[in-house]
PDB file of C-alpha atoms in Angstrom:
ATOM      1  CA  ASP R  21       0.000   0.000   0.000  1.00  0.00           C
ATOM      2  CA  GLY R  22       3.063   2.280  -0.138  1.00  0.00           C
ATOM      3  CA  ILE R  23       3.117   3.086   3.599  1.00  0.00           C
ATOM      4  CA  ARG R  24       5.366   0.209   4.599  1.00  0.00           C
ATOM      5  CA  ASP R  25       8.708  -0.661   3.118  1.00  0.00           C
ATOM      6  CA  SER R  26       9.034  -3.900   1.307  1.00  0.00           C
ATOM      7  CA  VAL R  27      11.589  -5.295   3.812  1.00  0.00           C
ATOM      8  CA  ALA R  28      10.932  -8.915   4.586  1.00  0.00           C
ATOM      9  CA  SER R  29      10.173  -9.428   8.247  1.00  0.00           C
ATOM     10  CA  ARG R  30      12.224 -11.845  10.215  1.00  0.00           C
ATOM     11  CA  GLY R  31      10.676 -15.028  11.392  1.00  0.00           C
ATOM     12  CA  LEU R  32      10.315 -15.867  15.050  1.00  0.00           C
ATOM     13  CA  GLY R  33      13.160 -18.362  14.742  1.00  0.00           C
ATOM     14  CA  ASP R  34      15.637 -15.583  13.940  1.00  0.00           C
ATOM     15  CA  VAL R  35      14.456 -13.539  16.920  1.00  0.00           C
ATOM     16  CA  TYR R  36      14.768 -16.522  19.259  1.00  0.00           C
ATOM     17  CA  LYS R  37      18.217 -17.331  17.897  1.00  0.00           C
ATOM     18  CA  ARG R  38      19.365 -13.763  18.488  1.00  0.00           C
ATOM     19  CA  GLN R  39      17.939 -13.763  22.022  1.00  0.00           C
ATOM     20  CA  LEU R  40      19.570 -17.116  22.714  1.00  0.00           C
ATOM     21  CA  LEU R  41      22.909 -15.772  21.446  1.00  0.00           C
ATOM     22  CA  VAL R  42      22.628 -12.692  23.680  1.00  0.00           C
ATOM     23  CA  LEU R  43      21.735 -14.852  26.682  1.00  0.00           C
ATOM     24  CA  LEU R  44      24.660 -17.171  25.932  1.00  0.00           C
ATOM     25  CA  ILE R  45      27.065 -14.210  25.767  1.00  0.00           C
ATOM     26  CA  ILE R  46      25.684 -12.848  29.065  1.00  0.00           C
ATOM     27  CA  LEU R  47      26.078 -16.298  30.669  1.00  0.00           C
ATOM     28  CA  ILE R  48      29.666 -16.571  29.450  1.00  0.00           C
ATOM     29  CA  LEU R  49      30.440 -13.078  30.778  1.00  0.00           C
ATOM     30  CA  LEU R  50      28.921 -13.970  34.159  1.00  0.00           C
ATOM     31  CA  ILE R  51      30.980 -17.163  34.325  1.00  0.00           C
ATOM     32  CA  LEU R  52      34.122 -15.176  33.474  1.00  0.00           C
ATOM     33  CA  LEU R  53      33.257 -12.631  36.163  1.00  0.00           C
ATOM     34  CA  ILE R  54      32.789 -15.402  38.739  1.00  0.00           C
ATOM     35  CA  LEU R  55      36.117 -16.953  37.716  1.00  0.00           C
ATOM     36  CA  LEU R  56      37.815 -13.570  38.034  1.00  0.00           C
ATOM     37  CA  ILE R  57      36.358 -13.076  41.508  1.00  0.00           C
ATOM     38  CA  LEU R  58      37.514 -16.569  42.512  1.00  0.00           C
ATOM     39  CA  LEU R  59      40.988 -15.826  41.168  1.00  0.00           C
ATOM     40  CA  ILE R  60      41.142 -12.587  43.174  1.00  0.00           C
ATOM     41  CA  LEU R  61      40.031 -14.462  46.303  1.00  0.00           C
ATOM     42  CA  LEU R  62      42.688 -17.102  45.691  1.00  0.00           C
ATOM     43  CA  ILE R  63      45.362 -14.413  45.307  1.00  0.00           C
ATOM     44  CA  LEU R  64      44.191 -12.778  48.546  1.00  0.00           C
ATOM     45  CA  LEU R  65      44.335 -16.147  50.317  1.00  0.00           C
ATOM     46  CA  ILE R  66      47.862 -16.743  49.051  1.00  0.00           C
ATOM     47  CA  LEU R  67      48.903 -13.268  50.214  1.00  0.00           C
ATOM     48  CA  PHE R  68      47.376 -13.934  53.630  1.00  0.00           C
ATOM     49  CA  ILE R  69      49.263 -17.233  53.905  1.00  0.00           C
ATOM     50  CA  LEU R  70      52.522 -15.546  52.874  1.00  0.00           C
ATOM     51  CA  LEU R  71      51.988 -12.780  55.412  1.00  0.00           C
ATOM     52  CA  THR R  72      51.287 -15.370  58.106  1.00  0.00           C
ATOM     53  CA  LEU R  73      54.466 -17.246  57.197  1.00  0.00           C
ATOM     54  CA  LEU R  74      56.444 -14.020  57.327  1.00  0.00           C
ATOM     55  CA  ILE R  75      55.098 -13.231  60.789  1.00  0.00           C
ATOM     56  CA  LEU R  76      55.944 -16.754  61.960  1.00  0.00           C
ATOM     57  CA  LEU R  77      59.446 -16.395  60.561  1.00  0.00           C
ATOM     58  CA  ILE R  78      59.939 -13.093  62.395  1.00  0.00           C
ATOM     59  CA  LEU R  79      58.698 -14.681  65.623  1.00  0.00           C
ATOM     60  CA  LEU R  80      61.059 -17.599  65.138  1.00  0.00           C
ATOM     61  CA  ILE R  81      63.996 -15.252  64.614  1.00  0.00           C
ATOM     62  CA  LEU R  82      63.041 -13.301  67.743  1.00  0.00           C
ATOM     63  CA  LEU R  83      62.799 -16.529  69.714  1.00  0.00           C
ATOM     64  CA  ILE R  84      66.225 -17.647  68.529  1.00  0.00           C
ATOM     65  CA  LEU R  85      67.689 -14.263  69.447  1.00  0.00           C
ATOM     66  CA  LEU R  86      66.090 -14.474  72.855  1.00  0.00           C
ATOM     67  CA  MET R  87      67.491 -17.975  73.381  1.00  0.00           C
ATOM     68  CA  LEU R  88      70.931 -16.639  72.519  1.00  0.00           C
ATOM     69  CA  LEU R  89      70.633 -13.568  74.713  1.00  0.00           C
ATOM     70  CA  ILE R  90      69.358 -15.251  77.883  1.00  0.00           C
ATOM     71  CA  PRO R  91      72.542 -17.300  78.481  1.00  0.00           C
ATOM     72  CA  LEU R  92      74.643 -14.207  77.805  1.00  0.00           C
ATOM     73  CA  LEU R  93      72.631 -12.207  80.302  1.00  0.00           C
ATOM     74  CA  LEU R  94      72.912 -14.976  82.883  1.00  0.00           C
ATOM     75  CA  LEU R  95      76.628 -15.222  82.327  1.00  0.00           C
ATOM     76  CA  THR R  96      76.993 -11.464  82.712  1.00  0.00           C
ATOM     77  CA  LEU R  97      75.037 -11.569  85.964  1.00  0.00           C
ATOM     78  CA  LEU R  98      77.139 -14.429  87.309  1.00  0.00           C
ATOM     79  CA  LEU R  99      80.364 -12.613  86.495  1.00  0.00           C
ATOM     80  CA  HIS R 100      79.225  -9.479  88.302  1.00  0.00           C
ATOM     81  CA  LEU R 101      78.107 -11.214  91.478  1.00  0.00           C
ATOM     82  CA  PRO R 102      80.117 -10.246  94.527  1.00  0.00           C
ATOM     83  CA  SER R 103      82.473 -12.944  95.627  1.00  0.00           C
TER      84      SER R 103
END
């Protein structure tokens, strides 16, 4: 009738395929986002473990220093006791 263009309309199958493709892309992006979040959490856990190990190492070094200093202090006290 001259009002509408003579463009062939798409069938419902094409619309459903396009919607399915969009949903599939969104699902893939969500999965990638979840994997990225899990990777960040894993990195944070590894950093926490490394920090804990560093603190334990510092405590161990302090303990060793203390074990070395106590005999020296005792020896110094014994040498300065009045005879």
